mmCIF file of C-alpha atoms and ligand atoms in Angstrom:
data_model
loop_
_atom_site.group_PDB
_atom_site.id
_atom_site.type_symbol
_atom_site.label_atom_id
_atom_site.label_comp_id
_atom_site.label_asym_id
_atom_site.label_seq_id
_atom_site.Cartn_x
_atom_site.Cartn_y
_atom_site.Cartn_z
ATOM 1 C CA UNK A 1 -8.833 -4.156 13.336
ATOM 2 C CA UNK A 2 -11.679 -1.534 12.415
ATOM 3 C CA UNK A 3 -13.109 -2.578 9.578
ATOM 4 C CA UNK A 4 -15.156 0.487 7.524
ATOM 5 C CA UNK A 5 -17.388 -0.463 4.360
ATOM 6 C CA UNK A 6 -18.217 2.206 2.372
ATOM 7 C CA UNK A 7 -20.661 2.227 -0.683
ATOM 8 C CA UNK A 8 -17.950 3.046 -3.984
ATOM 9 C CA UNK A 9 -14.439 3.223 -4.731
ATOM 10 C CA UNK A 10 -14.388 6.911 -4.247
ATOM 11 C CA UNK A 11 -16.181 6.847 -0.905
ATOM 12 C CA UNK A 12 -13.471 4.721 0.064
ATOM 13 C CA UNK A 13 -10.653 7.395 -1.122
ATOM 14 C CA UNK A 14 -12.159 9.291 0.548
ATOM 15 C CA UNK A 15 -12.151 8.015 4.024
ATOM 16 C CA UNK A 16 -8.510 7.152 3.258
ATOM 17 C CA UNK A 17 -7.343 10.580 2.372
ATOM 18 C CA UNK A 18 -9.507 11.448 6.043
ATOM 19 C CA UNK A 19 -7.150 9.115 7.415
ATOM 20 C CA UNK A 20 -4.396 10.547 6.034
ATOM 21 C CA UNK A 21 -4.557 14.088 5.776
ATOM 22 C CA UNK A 22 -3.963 14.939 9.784
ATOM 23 C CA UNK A 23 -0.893 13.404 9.133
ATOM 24 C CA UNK A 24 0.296 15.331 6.085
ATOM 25 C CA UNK A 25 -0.673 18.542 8.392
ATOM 26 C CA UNK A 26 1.626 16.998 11.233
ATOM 27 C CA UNK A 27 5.020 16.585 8.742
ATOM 28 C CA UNK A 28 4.686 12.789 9.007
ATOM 29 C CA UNK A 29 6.127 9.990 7.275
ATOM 30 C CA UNK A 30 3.924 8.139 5.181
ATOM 31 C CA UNK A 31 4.226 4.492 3.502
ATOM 32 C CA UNK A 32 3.126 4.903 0.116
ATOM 33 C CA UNK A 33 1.572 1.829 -2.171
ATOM 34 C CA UNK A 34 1.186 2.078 -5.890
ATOM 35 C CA UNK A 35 -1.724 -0.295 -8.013
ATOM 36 C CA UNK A 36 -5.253 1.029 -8.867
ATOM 37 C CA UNK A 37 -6.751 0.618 -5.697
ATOM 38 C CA UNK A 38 -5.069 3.821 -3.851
ATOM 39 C CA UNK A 39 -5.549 6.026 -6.934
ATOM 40 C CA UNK A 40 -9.012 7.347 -5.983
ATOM 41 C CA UNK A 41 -7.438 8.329 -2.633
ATOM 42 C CA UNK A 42 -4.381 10.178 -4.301
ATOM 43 C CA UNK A 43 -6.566 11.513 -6.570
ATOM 44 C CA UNK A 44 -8.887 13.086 -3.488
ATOM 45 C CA UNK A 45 -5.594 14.431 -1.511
ATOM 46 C CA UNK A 46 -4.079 16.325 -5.066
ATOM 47 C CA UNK A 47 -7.387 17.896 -4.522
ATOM 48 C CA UNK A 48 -7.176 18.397 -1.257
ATOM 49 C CA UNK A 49 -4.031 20.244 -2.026
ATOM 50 C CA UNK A 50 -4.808 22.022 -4.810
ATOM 51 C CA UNK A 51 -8.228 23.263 -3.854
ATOM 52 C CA UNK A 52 -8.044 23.294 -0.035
ATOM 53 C CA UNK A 53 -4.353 23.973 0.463
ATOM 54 C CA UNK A 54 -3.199 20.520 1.960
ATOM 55 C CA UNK A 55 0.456 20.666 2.259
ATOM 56 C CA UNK A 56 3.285 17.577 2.099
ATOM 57 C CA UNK A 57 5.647 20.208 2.452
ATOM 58 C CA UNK A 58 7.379 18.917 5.437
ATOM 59 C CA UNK A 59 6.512 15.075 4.488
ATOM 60 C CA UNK A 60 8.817 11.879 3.836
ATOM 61 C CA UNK A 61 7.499 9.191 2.098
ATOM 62 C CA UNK A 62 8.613 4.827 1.150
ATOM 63 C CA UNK A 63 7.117 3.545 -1.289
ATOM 64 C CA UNK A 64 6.023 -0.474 -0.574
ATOM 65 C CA UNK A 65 8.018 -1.871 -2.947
ATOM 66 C CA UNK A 66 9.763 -1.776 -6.721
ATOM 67 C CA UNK A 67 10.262 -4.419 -9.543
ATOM 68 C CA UNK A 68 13.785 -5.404 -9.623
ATOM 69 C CA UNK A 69 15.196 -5.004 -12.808
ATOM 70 C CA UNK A 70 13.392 -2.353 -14.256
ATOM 71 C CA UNK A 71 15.075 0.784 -15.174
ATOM 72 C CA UNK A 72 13.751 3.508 -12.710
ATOM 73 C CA UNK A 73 12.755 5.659 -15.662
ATOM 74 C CA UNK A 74 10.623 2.555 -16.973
ATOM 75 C CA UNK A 75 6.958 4.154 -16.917
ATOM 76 C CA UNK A 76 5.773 0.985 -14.861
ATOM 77 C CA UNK A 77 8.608 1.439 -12.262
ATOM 78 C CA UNK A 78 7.273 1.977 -9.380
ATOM 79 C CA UNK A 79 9.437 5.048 -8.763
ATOM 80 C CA UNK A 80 7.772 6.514 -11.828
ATOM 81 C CA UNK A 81 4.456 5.370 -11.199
ATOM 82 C CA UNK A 82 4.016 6.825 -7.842
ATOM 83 C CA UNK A 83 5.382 10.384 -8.892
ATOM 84 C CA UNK A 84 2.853 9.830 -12.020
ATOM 85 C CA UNK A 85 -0.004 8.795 -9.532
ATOM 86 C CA UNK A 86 0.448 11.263 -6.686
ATOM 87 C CA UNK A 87 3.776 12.561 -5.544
ATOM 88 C CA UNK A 88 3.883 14.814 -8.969
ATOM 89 C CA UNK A 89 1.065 16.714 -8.104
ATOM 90 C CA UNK A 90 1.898 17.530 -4.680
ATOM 91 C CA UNK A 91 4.083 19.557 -2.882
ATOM 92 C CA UNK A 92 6.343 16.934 -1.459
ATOM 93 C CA UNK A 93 9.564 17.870 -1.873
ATOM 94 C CA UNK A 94 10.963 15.017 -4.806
ATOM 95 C CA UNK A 95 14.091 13.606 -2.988
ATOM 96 C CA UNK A 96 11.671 12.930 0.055
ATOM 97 C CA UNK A 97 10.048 10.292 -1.790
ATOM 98 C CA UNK A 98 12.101 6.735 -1.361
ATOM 99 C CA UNK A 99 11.408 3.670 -2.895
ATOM 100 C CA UNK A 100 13.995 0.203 -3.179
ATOM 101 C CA UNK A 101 16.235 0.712 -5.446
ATOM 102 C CA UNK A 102 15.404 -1.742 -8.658
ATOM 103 C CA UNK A 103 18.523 -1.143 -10.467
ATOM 104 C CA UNK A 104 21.251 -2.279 -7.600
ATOM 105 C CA UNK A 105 23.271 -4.691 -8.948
ATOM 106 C CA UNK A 106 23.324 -6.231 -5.273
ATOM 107 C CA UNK A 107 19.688 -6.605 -4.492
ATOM 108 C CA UNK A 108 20.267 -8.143 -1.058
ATOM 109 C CA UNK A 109 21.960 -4.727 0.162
ATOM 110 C CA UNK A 110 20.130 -2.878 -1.204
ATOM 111 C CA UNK A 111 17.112 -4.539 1.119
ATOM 112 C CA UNK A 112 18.913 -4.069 3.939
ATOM 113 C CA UNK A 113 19.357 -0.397 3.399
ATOM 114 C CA UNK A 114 15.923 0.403 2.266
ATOM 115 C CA UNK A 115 14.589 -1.068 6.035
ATOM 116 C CA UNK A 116 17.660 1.005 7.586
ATOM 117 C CA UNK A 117 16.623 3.883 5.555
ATOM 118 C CA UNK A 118 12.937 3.594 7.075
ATOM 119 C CA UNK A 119 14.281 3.006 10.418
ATOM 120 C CA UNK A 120 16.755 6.334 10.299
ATOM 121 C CA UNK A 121 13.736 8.656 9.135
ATOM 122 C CA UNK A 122 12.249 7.797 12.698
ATOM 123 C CA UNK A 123 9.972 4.604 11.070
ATOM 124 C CA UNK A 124 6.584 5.448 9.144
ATOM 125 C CA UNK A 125 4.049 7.273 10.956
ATOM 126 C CA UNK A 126 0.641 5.888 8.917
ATOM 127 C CA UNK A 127 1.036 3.122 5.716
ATOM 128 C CA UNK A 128 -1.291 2.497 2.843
ATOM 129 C CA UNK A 129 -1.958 -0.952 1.458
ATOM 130 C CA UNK A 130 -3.461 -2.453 -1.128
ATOM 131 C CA UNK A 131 -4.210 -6.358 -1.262
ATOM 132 C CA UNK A 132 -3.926 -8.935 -3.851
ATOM 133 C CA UNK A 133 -6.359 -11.486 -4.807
ATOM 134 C CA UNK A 134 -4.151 -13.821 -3.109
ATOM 135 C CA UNK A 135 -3.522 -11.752 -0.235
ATOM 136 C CA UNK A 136 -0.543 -10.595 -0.803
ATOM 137 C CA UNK A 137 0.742 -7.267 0.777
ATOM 138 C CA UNK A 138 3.118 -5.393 -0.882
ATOM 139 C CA UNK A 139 4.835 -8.205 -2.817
ATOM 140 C CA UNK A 140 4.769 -10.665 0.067
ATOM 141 C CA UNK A 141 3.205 -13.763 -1.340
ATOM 142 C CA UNK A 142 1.915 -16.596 0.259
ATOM 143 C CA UNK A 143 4.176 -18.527 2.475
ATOM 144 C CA UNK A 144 6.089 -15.319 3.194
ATOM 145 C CA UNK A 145 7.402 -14.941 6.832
ATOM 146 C CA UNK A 146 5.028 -13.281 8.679
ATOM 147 C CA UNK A 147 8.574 -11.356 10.613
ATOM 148 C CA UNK A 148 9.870 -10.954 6.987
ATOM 149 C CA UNK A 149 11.964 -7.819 6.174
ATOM 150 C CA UNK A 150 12.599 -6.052 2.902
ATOM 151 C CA UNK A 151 13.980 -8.269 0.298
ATOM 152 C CA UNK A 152 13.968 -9.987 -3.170
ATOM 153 C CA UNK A 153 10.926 -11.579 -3.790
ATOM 154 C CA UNK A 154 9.838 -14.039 -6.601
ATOM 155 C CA UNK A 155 6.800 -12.923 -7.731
ATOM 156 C CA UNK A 156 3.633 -15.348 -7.933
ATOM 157 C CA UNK A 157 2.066 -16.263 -11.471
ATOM 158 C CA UNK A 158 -1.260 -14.727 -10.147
ATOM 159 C CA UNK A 159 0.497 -11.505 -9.739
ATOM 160 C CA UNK A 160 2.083 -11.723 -13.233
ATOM 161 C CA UNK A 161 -1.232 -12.045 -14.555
ATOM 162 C CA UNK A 162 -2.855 -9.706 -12.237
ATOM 163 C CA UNK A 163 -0.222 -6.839 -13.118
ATOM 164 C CA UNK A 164 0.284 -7.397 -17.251
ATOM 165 C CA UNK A 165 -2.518 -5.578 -17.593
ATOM 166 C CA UNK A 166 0.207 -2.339 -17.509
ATOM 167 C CA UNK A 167 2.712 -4.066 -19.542
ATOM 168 C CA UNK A 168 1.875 -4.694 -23.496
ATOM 169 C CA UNK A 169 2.305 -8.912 -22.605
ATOM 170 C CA UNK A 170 2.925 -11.286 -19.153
ATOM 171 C CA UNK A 171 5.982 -11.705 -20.801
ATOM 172 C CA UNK A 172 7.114 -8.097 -19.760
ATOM 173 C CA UNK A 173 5.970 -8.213 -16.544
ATOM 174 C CA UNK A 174 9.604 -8.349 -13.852
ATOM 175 C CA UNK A 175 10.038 -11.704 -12.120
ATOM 176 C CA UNK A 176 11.504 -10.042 -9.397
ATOM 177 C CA UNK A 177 10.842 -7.519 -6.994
ATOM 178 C CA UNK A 178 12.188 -5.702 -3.718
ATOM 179 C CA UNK A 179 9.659 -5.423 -1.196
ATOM 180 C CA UNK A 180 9.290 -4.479 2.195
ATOM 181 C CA UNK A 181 8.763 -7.703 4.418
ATOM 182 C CA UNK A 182 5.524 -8.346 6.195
ATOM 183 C CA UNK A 183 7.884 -7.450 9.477
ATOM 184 C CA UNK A 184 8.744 -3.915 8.051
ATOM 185 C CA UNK A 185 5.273 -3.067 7.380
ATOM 186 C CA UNK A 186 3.889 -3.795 11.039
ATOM 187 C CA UNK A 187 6.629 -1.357 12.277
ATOM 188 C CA UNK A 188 4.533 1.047 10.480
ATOM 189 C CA UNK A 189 2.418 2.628 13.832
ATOM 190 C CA UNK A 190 -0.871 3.061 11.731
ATOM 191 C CA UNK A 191 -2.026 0.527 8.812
ATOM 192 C CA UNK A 192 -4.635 1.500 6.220
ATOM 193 C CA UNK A 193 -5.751 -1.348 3.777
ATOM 194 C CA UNK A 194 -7.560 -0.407 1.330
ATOM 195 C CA UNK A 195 -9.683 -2.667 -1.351
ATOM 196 C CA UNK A 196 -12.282 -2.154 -3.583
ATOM 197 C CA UNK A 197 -14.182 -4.443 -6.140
ATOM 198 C CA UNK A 198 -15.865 -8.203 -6.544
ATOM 199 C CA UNK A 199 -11.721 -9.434 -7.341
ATOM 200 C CA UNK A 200 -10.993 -8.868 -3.640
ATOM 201 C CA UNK A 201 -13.626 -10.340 -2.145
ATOM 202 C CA UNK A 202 -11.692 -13.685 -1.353
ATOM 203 C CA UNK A 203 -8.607 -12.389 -0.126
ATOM 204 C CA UNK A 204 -10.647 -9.441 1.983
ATOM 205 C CA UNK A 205 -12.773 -12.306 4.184
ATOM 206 C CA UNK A 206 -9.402 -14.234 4.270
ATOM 207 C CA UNK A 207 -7.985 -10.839 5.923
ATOM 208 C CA UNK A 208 -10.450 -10.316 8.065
ATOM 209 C CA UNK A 209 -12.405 -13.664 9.309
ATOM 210 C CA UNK A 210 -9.511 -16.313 8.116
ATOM 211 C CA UNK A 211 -7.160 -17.441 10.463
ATOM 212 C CA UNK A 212 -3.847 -15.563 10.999
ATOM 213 C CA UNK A 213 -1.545 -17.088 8.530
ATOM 214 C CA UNK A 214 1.253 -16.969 6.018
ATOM 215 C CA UNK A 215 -1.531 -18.522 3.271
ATOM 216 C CA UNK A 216 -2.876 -14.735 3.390
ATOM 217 C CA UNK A 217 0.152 -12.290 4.136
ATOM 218 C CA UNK A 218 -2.312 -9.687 4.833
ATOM 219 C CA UNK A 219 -4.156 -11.530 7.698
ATOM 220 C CA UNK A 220 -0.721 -9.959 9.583
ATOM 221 C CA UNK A 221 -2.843 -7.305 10.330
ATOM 222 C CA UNK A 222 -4.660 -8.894 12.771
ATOM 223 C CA UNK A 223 -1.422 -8.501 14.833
ATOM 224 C CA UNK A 224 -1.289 -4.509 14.790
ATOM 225 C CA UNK A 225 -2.708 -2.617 16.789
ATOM 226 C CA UNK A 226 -4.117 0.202 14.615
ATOM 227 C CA UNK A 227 -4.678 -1.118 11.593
ATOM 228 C CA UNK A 228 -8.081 -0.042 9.610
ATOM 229 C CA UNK A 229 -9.572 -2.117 6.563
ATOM 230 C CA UNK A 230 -11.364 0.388 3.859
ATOM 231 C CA UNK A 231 -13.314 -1.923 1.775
ATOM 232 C CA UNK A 232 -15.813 -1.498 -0.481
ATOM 233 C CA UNK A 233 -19.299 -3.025 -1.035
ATOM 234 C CA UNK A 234 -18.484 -5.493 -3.638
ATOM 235 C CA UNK A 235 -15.022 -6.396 -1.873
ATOM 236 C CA UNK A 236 -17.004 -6.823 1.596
ATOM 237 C CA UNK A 237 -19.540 -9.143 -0.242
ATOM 238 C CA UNK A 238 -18.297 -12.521 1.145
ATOM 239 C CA UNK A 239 -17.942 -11.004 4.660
ATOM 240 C CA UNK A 240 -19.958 -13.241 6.758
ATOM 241 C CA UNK A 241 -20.880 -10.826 9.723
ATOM 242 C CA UNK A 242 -20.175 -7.407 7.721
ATOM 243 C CA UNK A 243 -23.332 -6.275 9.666
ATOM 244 C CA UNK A 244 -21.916 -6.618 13.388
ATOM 245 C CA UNK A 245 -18.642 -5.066 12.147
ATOM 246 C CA UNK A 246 -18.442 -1.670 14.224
ATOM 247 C CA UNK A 247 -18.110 1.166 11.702
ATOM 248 C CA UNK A 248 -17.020 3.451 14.365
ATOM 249 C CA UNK A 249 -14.116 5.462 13.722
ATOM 250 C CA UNK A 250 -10.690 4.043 14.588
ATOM 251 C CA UNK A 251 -9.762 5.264 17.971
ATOM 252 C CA UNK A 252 -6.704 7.345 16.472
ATOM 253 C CA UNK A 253 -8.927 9.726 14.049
HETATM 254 P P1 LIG B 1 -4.291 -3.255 -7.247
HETATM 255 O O1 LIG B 1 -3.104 -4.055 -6.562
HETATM 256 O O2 LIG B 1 -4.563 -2.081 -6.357
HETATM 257 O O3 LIG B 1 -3.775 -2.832 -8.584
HETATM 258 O O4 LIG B 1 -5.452 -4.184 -7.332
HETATM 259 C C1 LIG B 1 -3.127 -4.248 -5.191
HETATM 260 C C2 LIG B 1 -2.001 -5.171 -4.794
HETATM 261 O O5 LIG B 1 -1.688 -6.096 -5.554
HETATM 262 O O6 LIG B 1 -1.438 -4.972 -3.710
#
């Protein structure tokens, strides 16, 4: 893993959208995640776009995951979110952006055709992550297979809590969501995690230090070989050798 701390949220877009951008140039297929954590790097490629010409023209994009049973037009879907968030303000052609399909009334085939949907576009070229305070990517929770595929997931309490802040009460929040499996994201040939603030601080040491295990989804990582961890200063903070960490460039860039 290359771990890179930089000093703010917005330094940390910013490498991300570095990571990202020769990839947009190349056409690529690219793993979207919704939350507040990638916002400050969407935010940074719109401009990129808008000021500097970046084009998503000839891109594809999956979306992580989607709440199961919420209407796609809900604003919290993640469907709506993410064109909201980013994919509205680009020039990526609408239909190219995929997510799981929230509304199928059989969830479980619908999982199995999001990961052969990802498979037919040729796989993802480079994903973006985010990370829960319990470690959780995507909606993998603790305890989820670390070879888990895209399915229906119970979501955890914590992440009930940690996402009502977008609904008006916990009691709105979905109970349910599709998301890809731990298995379908390490397909993915280039990981980005991304994590900013004092609330990750746990779950980022657990990531990086911990041992590989299904306690901390995202300590899967440690298994791929070119995934990068963009963390802040406050998220670094219980990092316990953040100072011998190389922050060289990952070999790739
Ligand atoms: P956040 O969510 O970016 O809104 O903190 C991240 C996650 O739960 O994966």
């Amino acid at each position: 893993m290359d771990i890179i701390i930089r000093r703010t949220p917005d330094e940390v877009g910013a490498y991300a959208a570095d990571c990202i951008e020769p990839f947009a140039r190349q056409g690529a297929t690219i793993g979207l995640a919704t939350g507040s954590t990638p916002n400050p790097t969407y935010k940074e490629l719109i401009r990129r776009h808008r000021e500097e010409g970046l084009s998503f023209a000839n891109c594809k994009a999956f979306l992580l995951d989607e709440y199961y049973g919420l209407p796609r037009d809900h604003e919290q879907s993640y469907y709506s979110t993410i064109r909201r968030e980013f994919t509205g303000s680009i020039d990526i052609p609408d239909a190219a952006v995929a997510s799981p399909n929230g509304e199928a009334e059989d969830p479980h085939s619908a999982a199995a055709s999001y990961d052969h949907a990802i498979r037919h576009a040729g796989g993802v070229d480079i994903q973006i992550l985010g990370i829960g305070a319990n470690g959780h990517i995507a909606f993998n929770e603790p305890t989820s297979s670390l070879r888990s595929r895209t399915r229906l997931i119970d979501l955890h309490p914590r992440t009930i809590e940690d996402n009502a802040r977008f609904f008006d009460s916990a009691d709105e929040v979905p109970r349910q969501a599709l998301s890809q499996g731990i298995g379908t994201i390490l397909e993915a040939r280039h990981l980005v995690l991304i994590a900013t603030g004092p609330a990750k601080a746990n779950a980022v040491q657990a990531l990086v230090e911990g041992p590989l295990s299904a306690s901390c989804p995202a300590s899967a990582l440690q298994l791929h070989n070119a995934a990068t961890v963009v963390v802040d200063e406050s998220a670094a903070e219980l990092l316990s050798d953040a100072e011998t960490y190389k922050d060289f460039d990952p070999y790739w860039r």
